[in-house]
XYZ file of C-alpha atoms in Angstrom:
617
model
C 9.386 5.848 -24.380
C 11.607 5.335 -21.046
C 9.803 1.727 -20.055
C 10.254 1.263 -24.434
C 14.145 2.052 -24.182
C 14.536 -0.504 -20.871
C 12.770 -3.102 -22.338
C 14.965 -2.711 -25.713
C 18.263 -2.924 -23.541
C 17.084 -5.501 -21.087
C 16.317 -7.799 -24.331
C 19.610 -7.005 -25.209
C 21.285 -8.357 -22.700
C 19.475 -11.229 -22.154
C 20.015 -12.801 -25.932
C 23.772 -13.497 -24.002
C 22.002 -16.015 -21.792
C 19.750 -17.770 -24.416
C 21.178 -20.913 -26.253
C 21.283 -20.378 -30.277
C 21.929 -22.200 -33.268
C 25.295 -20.735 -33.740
C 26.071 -20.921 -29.620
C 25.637 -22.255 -26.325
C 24.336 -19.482 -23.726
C 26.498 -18.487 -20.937
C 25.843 -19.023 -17.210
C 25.119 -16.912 -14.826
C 26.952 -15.633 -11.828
C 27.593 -18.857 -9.400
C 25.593 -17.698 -6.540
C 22.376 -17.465 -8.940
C 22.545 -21.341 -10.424
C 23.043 -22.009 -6.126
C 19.032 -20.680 -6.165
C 15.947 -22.764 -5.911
C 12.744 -21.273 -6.195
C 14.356 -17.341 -6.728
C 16.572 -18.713 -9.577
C 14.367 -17.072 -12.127
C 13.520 -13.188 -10.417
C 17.322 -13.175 -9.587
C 18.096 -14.292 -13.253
C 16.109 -11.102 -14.409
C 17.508 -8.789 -11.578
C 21.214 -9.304 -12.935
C 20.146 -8.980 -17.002
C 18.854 -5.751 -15.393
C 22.056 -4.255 -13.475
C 23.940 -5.008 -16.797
C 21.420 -2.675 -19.026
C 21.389 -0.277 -16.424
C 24.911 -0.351 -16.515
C 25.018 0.330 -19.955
C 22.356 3.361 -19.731
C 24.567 5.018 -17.248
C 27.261 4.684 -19.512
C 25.393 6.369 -21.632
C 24.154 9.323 -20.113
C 26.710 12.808 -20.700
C 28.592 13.449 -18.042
C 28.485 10.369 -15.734
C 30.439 7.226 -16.875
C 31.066 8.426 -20.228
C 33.029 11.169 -18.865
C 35.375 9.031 -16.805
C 35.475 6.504 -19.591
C 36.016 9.010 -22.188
C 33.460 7.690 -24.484
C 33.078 10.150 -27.624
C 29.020 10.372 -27.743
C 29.087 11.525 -30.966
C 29.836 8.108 -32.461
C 27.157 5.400 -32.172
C 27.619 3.398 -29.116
C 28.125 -0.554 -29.331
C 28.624 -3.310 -26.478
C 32.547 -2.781 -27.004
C 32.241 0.865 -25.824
C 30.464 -0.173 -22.688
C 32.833 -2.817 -22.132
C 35.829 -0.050 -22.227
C 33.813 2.263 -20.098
C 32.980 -0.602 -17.027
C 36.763 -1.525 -17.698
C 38.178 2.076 -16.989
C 35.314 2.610 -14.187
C 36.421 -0.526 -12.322
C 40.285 0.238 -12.270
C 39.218 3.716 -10.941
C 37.593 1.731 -7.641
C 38.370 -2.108 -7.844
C 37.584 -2.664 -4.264
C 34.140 -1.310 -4.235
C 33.709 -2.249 -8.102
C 34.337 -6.009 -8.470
C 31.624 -7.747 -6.444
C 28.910 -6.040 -8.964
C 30.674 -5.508 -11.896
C 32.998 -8.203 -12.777
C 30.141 -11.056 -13.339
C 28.511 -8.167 -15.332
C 31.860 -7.706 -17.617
C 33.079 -11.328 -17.725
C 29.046 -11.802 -19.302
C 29.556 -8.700 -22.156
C 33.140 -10.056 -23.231
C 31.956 -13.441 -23.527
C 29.012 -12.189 -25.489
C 31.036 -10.516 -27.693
C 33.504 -13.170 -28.121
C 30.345 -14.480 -29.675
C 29.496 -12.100 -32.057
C 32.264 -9.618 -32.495
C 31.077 -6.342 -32.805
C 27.686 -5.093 -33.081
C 25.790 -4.345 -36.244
C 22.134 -3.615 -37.614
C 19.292 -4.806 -34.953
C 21.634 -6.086 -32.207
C 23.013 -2.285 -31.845
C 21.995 -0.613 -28.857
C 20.147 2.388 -30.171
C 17.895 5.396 -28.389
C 19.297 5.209 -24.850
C 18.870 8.526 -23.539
C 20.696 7.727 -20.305
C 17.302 9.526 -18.720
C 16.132 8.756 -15.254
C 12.764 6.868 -16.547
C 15.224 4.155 -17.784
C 16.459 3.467 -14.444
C 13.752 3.692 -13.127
C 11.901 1.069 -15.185
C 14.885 -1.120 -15.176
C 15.166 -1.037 -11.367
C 11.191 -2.184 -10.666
C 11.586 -4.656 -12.727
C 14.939 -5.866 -11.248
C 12.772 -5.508 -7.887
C 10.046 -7.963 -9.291
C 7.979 -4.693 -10.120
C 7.311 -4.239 -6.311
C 5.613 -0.626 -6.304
C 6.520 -0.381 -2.128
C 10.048 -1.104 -2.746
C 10.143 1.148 -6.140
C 7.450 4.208 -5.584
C 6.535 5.187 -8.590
C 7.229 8.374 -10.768
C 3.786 9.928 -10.245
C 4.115 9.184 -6.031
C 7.815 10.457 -6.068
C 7.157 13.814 -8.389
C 4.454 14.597 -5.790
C 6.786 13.803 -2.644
C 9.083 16.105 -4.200
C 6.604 19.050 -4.956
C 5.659 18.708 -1.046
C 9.428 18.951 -0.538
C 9.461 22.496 -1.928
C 12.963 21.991 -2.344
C 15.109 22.467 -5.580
C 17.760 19.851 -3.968
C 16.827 16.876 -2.271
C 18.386 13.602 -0.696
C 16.719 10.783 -0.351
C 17.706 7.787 1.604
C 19.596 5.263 0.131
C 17.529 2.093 2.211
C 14.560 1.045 -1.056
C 15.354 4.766 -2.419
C 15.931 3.738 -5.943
C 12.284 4.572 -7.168
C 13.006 8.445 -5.323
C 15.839 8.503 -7.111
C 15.129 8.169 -10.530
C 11.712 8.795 -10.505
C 12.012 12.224 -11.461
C 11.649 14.303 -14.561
C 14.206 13.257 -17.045
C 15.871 16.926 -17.305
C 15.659 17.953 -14.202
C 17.788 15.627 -11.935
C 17.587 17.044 -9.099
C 18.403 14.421 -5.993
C 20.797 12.700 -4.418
C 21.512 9.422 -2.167
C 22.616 9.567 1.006
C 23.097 7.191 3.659
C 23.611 7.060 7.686
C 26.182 9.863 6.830
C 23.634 12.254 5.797
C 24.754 15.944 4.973
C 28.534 14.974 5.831
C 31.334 15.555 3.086
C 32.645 11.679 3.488
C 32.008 9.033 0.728
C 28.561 7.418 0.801
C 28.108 4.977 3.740
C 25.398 2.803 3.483
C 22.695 1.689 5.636
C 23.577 -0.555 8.271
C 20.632 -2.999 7.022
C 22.153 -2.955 3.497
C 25.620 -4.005 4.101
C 25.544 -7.659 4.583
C 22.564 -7.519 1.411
C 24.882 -8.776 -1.505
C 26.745 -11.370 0.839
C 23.432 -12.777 2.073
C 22.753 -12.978 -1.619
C 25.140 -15.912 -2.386
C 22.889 -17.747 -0.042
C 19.384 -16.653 -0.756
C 17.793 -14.041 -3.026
C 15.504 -10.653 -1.815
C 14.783 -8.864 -4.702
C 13.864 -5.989 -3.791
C 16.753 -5.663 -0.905
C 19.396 -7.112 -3.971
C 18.125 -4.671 -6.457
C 18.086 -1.592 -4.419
C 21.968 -2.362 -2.908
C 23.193 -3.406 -6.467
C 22.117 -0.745 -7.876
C 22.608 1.844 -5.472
C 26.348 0.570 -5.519
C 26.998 1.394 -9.581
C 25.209 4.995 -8.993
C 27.960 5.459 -6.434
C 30.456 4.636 -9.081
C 29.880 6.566 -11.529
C 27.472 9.733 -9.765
C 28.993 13.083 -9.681
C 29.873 14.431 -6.573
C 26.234 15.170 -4.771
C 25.380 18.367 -3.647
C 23.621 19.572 -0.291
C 20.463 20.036 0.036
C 17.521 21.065 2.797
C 14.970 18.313 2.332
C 15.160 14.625 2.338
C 12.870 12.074 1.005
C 12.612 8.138 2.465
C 10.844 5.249 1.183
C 9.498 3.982 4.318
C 6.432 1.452 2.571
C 8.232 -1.596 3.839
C 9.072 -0.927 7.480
C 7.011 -2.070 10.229
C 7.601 1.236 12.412
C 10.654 3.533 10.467
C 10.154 6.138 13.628
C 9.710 4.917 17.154
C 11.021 5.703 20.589
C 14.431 4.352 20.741
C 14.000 4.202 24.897
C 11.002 1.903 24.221
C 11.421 -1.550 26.278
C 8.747 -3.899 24.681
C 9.482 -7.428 24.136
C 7.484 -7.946 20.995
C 8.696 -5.139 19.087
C 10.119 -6.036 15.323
C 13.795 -5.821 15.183
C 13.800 -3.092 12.660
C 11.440 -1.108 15.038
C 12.825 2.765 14.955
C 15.449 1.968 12.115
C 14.785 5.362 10.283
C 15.092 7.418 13.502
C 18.115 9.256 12.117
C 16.580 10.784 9.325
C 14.160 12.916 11.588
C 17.186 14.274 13.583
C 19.872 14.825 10.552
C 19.097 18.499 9.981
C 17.401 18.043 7.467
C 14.975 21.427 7.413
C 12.410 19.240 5.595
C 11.548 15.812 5.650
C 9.120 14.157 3.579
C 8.650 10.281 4.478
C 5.772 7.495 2.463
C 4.212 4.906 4.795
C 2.108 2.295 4.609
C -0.866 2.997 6.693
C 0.130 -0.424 8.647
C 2.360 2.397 10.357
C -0.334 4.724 11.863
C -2.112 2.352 12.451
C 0.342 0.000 14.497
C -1.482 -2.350 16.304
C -0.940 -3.694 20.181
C -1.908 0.345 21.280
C 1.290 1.955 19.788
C -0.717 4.253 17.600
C -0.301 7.145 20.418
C 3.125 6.259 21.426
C 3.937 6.661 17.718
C 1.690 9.875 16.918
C 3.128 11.643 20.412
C 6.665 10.709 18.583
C 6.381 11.914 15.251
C 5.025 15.432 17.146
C 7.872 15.317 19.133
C 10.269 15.873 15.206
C 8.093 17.979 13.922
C 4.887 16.548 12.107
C 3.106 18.802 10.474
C 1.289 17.009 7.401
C -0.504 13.940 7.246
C -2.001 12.958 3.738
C -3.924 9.989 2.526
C -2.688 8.839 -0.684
C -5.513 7.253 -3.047
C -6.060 3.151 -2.384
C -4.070 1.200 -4.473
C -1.695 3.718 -6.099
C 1.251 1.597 -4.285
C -0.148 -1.742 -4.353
C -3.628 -3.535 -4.347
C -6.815 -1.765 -4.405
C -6.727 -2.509 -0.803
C -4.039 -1.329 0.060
C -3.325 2.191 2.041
C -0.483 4.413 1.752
C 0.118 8.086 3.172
C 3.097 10.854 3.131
C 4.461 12.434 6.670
C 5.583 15.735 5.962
C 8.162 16.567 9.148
C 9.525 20.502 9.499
C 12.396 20.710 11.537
C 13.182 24.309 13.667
C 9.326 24.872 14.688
C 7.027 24.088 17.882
C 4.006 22.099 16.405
C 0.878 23.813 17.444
C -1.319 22.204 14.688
C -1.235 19.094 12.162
C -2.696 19.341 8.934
C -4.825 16.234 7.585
C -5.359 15.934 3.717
C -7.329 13.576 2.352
C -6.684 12.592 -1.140
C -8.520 8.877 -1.043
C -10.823 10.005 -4.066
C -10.839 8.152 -7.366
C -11.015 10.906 -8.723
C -7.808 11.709 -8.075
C -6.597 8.333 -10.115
C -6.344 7.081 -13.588
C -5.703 3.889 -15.404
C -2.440 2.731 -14.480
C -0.517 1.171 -17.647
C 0.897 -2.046 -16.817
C 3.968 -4.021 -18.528
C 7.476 -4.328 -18.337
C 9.731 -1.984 -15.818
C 5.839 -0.861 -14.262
C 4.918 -1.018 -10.653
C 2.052 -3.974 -9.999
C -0.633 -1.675 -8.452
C -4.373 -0.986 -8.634
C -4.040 2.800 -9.638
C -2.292 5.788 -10.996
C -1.962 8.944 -8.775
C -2.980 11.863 -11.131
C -1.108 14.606 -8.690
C -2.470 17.533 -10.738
C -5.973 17.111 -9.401
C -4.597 17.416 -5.627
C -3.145 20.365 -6.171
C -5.486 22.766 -3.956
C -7.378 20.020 -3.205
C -10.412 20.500 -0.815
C -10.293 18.005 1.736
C -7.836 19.303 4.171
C -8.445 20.504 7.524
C -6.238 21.059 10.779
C -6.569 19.637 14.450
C -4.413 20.854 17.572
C -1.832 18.906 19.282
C -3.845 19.082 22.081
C -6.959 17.823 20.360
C -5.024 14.565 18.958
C -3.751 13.584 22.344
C -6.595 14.249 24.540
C -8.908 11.288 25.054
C -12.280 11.815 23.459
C -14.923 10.303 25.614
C -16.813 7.413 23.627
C -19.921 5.046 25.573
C -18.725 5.856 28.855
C -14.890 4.996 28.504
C -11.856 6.957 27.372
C -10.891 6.137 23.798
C -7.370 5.242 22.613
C -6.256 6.496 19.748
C -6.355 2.908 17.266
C -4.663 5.300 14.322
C -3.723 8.225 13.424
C -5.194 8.332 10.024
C -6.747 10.606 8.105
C -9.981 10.540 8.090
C -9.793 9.280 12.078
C -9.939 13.076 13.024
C -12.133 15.090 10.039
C -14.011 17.684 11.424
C -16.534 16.658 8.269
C -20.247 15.282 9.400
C -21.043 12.434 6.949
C -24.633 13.127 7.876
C -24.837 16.578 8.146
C -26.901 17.306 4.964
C -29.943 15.669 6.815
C -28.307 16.789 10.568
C -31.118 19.411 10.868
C -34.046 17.287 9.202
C -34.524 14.746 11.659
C -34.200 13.959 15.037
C -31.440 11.437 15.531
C -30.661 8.268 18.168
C -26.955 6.672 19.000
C -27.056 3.151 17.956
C -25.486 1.899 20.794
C -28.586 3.448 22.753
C -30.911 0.772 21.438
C -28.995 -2.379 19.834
C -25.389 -3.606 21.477
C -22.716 -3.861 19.102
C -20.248 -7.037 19.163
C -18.120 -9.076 17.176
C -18.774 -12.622 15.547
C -15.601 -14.185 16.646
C -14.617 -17.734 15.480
C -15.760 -21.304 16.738
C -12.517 -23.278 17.768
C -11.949 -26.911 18.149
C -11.875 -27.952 21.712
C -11.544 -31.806 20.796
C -15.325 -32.644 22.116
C -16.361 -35.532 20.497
C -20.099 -34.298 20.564
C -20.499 -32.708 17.039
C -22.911 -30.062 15.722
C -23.350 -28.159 13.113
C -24.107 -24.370 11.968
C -23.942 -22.372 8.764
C -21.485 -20.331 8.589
C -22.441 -16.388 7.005
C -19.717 -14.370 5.046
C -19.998 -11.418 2.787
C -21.085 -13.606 -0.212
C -24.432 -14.379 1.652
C -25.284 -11.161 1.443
C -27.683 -9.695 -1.281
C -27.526 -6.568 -2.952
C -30.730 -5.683 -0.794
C -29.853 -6.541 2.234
C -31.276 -10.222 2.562
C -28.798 -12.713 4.514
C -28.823 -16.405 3.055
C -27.082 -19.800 4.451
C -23.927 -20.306 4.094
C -21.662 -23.316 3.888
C -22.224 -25.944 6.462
C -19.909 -26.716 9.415
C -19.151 -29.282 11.688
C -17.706 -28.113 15.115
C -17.663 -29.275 18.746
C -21.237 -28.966 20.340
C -19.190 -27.246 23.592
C -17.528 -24.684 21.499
C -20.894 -23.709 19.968
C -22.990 -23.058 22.872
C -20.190 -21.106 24.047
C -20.815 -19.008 21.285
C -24.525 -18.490 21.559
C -24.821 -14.612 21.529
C -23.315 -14.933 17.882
C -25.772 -17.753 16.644
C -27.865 -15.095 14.715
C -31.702 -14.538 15.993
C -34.266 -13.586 13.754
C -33.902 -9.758 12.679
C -30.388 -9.453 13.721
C -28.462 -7.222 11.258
C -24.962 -8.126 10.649
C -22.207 -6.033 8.454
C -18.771 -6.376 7.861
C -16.570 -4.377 9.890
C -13.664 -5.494 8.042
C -12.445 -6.630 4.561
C -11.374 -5.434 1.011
C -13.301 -2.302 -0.817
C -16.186 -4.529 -2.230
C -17.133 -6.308 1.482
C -16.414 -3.619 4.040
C -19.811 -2.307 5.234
C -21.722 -4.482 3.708
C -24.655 -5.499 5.930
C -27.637 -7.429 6.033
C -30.534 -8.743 8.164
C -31.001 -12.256 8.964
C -34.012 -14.153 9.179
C -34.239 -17.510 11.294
C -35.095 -20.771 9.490
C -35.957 -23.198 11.568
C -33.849 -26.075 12.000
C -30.862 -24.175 11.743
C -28.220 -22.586 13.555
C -26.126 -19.372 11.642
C -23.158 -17.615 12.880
C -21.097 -14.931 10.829
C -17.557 -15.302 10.089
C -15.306 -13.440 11.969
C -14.904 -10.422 10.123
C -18.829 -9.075 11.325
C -20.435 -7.273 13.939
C -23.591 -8.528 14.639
C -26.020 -5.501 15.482
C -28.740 -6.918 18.176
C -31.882 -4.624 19.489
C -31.664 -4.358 23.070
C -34.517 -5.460 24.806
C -34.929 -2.648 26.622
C -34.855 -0.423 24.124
C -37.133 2.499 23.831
C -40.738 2.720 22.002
C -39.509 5.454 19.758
C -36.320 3.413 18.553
C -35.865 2.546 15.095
C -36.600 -1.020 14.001
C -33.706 -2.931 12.288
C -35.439 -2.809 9.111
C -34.907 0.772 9.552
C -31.066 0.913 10.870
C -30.568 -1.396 7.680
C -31.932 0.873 5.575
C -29.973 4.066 7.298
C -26.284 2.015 7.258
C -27.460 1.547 3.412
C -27.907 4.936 2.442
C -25.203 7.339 1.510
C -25.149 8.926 5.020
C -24.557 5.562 6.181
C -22.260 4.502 4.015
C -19.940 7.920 4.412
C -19.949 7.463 7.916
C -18.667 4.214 7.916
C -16.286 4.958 4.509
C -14.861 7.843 6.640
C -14.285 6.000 9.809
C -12.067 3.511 8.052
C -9.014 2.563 9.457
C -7.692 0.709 6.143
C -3.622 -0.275 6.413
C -4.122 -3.173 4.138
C -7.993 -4.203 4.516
C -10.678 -1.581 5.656
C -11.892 -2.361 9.062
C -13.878 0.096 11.212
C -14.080 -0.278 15.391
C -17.031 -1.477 16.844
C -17.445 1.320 19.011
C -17.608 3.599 16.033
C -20.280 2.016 14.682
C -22.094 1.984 18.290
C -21.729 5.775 17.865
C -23.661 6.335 14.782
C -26.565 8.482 14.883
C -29.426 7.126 13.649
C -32.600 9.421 12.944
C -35.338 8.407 14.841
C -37.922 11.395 14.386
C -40.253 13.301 14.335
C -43.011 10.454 13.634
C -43.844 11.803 10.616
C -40.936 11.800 8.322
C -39.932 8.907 9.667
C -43.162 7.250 8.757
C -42.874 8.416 4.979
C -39.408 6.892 5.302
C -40.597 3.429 6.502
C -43.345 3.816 3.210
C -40.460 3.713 1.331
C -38.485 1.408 2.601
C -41.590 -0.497 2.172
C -41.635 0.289 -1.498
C -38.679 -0.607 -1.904
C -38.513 -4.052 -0.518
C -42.005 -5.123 -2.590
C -39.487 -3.885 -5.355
C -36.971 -5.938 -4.502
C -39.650 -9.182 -3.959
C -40.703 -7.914 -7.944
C -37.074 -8.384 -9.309
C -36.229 -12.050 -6.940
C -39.865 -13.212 -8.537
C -38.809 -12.031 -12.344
C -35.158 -13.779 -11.523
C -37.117 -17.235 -10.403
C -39.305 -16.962 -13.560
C -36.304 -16.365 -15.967
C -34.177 -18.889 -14.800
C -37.573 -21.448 -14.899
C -37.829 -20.403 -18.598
C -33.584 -20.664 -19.018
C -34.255 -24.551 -18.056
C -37.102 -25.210 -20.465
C -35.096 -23.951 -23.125
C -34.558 -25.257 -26.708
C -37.014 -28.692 -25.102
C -39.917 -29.534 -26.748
């Protein structure tokens, strides 16, 4: 009904801009007709402030209060008019930059049509939070980062535990009204956090609506626009003990302000203040980008966060904020406590999703979080302070931490249901793990030519076919001979979207030809002095294949916007390797099951033959 109500009020307000028989439409604000290639998101952004405007008139006790408007009559584009009118005399300074294009539009409207009557009446606006809220992602281009959606927000707020929160006012418009329509229950705030002094805004937000006359952001424009009216007409907030942040769309929110590093992103550490603002609780979404980090910050970062109190890490389903790719997970920070202990939960299960609807005032994203099934959910476990700092040994060399992820430190073994069955063999023990990495143009005019394997060239079964043909400089290539593939060299993508990562095949030489893997595989090579007993790579295949395999790998995942996994921890995987016997019966049927697999290609050949020969004489 709420997405129903801002679609009826956005259409509304957007007949004033549409040419008629009876009238010419009327333009927009300057600074939008100045537009190129934004013109048209910024065009819906503004239709957008002005039916938010009007819900907010609507709603008891906000700007019909201060306008005086009697609710018990049925509300018309004249009341709202009245209302903005008596709202903008109360604070013209702070008022006219949003509100005047917005009132100078609804008079000229209704110097058009006079008052409202039958269909063009503005009817069923329940001045309820969904409205906003669906108004405000749309005004955003539906962006779910810069909007988080009700089901992501209701859940940051149960972790909050709090009756009363803040949230910050820097892309907090989706934590703001993304709560349950009678329970309203949050507040913004910016840099001056719990103080008694009007709302000051982020420092990143103030120059947003004069950079606006030059160029368009919507999701920066929508969030300071509409941020400014709540300000208007909100009631006095209230404190509160917890405060929730959108942080989806910064590069690194929290990060040691005495850092000297000359690459660092300019907004690097801009959320620092909200760790140290007393808040008692804390409760921040991040795109995994951020514990991730890249360039070796991912300790720096983790030792930072520890340092304000993290306590919770959890791993919101794929997709629920964005593509199915893409990775997004809460930091719960407690304030007043020495952190012993941080507690991991793992909530990337589609199970714990549903069909997201899609349409107008929705977040574009894969999935819907369905919170109710986390509650008590089963995959959380703790790890010490000192057991995410230490350096776990790893093929001789001390590991870095790469991310601070989820499922980087599960206690779970993805193969222990078979742990005790067989006997088992480190991968890296018998075949060296490295990276395809890509063939660059030097400029030599001595050409050659290799195909080139992606993901695509890989069969359900595990069978690697030619790719596409390239032509490259015959110096670069024989720089590159460890990755021109030999025959029985396995290969799997250590990196990509859902449907590649892990994929792996093995590759077969054809004479005549030279084959190299794109840059997003491993290539998986027996060592030649590997021992008797060591499984053949017909037999690794079929072990990175299975479920064991593929859990390992799944769980291993760093994934901020593809899923990628480090070489080394594929070089760690056990592989079993006895005793003889049940690893004989194994090889039997791996054996059955690639004469099944010849069965199927055969029957494939012999349908498409009889597909060609049809309907001829």
């Amino acid at each position: 009904m709420s997405t129903e109500t801002s679609k009826s009020l956005f259409e509304f307000f957007a007949r004033a801009y549409r040419d008629t028989n009876e009238r010419v439409a009327f333009n927009y604000p300057s600074w939008i007709t100045q537009l190129k290639s934004d013109a048209p998101a910024a065009r819906v952004a503004h239709v957008c402030l002005q039916s938010a405007l009007a819900s907010m008139m609507a709603r008891p006790g906000w700007g019909g209060r201060i306008a005086g408007l009697d609710f018990d009559e049925e509300l018309t584009p004249v009341h709202y008019v009245q209302a903005l009118e008596a709202i903008r005399k109360m604070n013209p300074s702070g008022a006219d930059e949003v509100m005047a294009p917005i009132l100078s539009g609804l008079r000229e409207y209704l110097g058009f049509t006079g008052d409202i009557k039958g269909t063009d009446r503005i009817d069923g606006v329940d001045g309820g939070s969904g409205v906003l809220h669906g108004l405000a992602t749309e005004a955003a281009g539906r962006n779910a980062a810069a909007v988080t959606p009700v089901d992501v927000v209701n859940y940051m707020l149960d972790l909050s535990q709090s009756a009363q929160v803040h949230t910050y006012a820097l892309d907090g418009l989706g934590l703001l009204y993304g709560l349950d329509e009678q329970h309203r229950r949050a507040w913004a705030v910016g840099d001056e956090f719990q103080s008694e002094q009007a709302i000051v805004w982020p420092n990143s937000l103030e120059k947003t609506l004069e950079e606006a006359w030059m160029w368009f952001k919507a999701p920066e424009f929508s969030n300071r626009a509409f941020l400014e009216i709540e300000t208007l007409v909100a009631a006095e907030k209230k404190p509160a003990s917890a405060l929730l942040v959108n942080a989806a769309r910064q590069d690194l929110p929290f990060y040691p302000a005495e850092t000297k590093e000359d690459d660092l992103p300019t907004n690097a550490g801009l959320l620092n203040r909200c760790l140290t603002a007393g808040y008692q609780k804390v409760v921040v979404l991040v795109s995994n980008h951020y514990l991730t980090a890249g360039r070796g910050r991912a300790e720096l970062i983790l030792r930072h966060c520890l340092q304000h109190g993290l306590r919770r890490v959890i791993q919101l389903p794929m997709g629920v904020l964005g593509l199915r790719s893409q990775a997004h997970s809460i930091l719960v920070f407690e304030q007043g406590a020495n952190v012993d202990a941080v507690a991991f939960e793992n909530l990337m299960d589609e199970a714990l999703t549903t069909t997201v609807a899609k349409g107008f005032g929705l977040p574009r994203r894969a999935r819907q979080f369905d919170r109710g099934n986390a509650v008590g959910s089963s995959h959380i476990h703790s790890a010490s302070v000192q057991t995410l700092l230490n350096r776990r040994p790893g093929s001789g060399k001390a590991r870095k931490i790469l991310s601070f992820e989820v499922g980087q430190f599960s206690p779970l073994d993805a193969i222990a249901p078979v742990r005790d069955r067989y006997e088992f063999m480190r991968l890296g023990s018998f075949m060296d793990v490295f990276r395809s990495h890509h063939v660059v143009e030097t400029g030599d005019e001595k050409r050659s030519q290799y195909s080139e394997i992606g993901a695509a060239n890989i069969s359900a079964d595990g069978w690697v076919s030619l790719g596409k043909m390239k032509d490259c400089p015959t110096d670069s290539l024989e720089r590159r001979q460890a990755q021109i593939l030999r025959d029985g060299d396995l290969i799997m993508c250590f990196r990509g979207s859902p449907d590649s990562y892990a994929k792996a095949g093995i590759y077969r030489h054809q004479p005549g030809v030279q084959a190299v893997p794109n840059q997003s595989f491993v290539i998986i090579r027996r060592k030649q002095d590997a021992p008797d007993n060591a499984p053949s790579p017909e037999l690794v295949l079929w072990w990175l294949q299975s479920q064991y395999g593929q859990n390992y790998l799944q769980q291993k995942a760093i994934a901020p916007d593809v899923m990628r996994v480090a070489p080394r921890d594929i070089d760690a995987l056990d592989v079993p390797c006895g005793p003889p016997g049940l690893i004989e019966e194994e090889e039997k049927r791996l054996l059955r099951a690639q004469q099944a697999s010849q069965r199927i290609n055969e029957l494939r050949t012999e349908v498409a033959a009889l597909l060609e020969k049809a309907w001829q004489q």
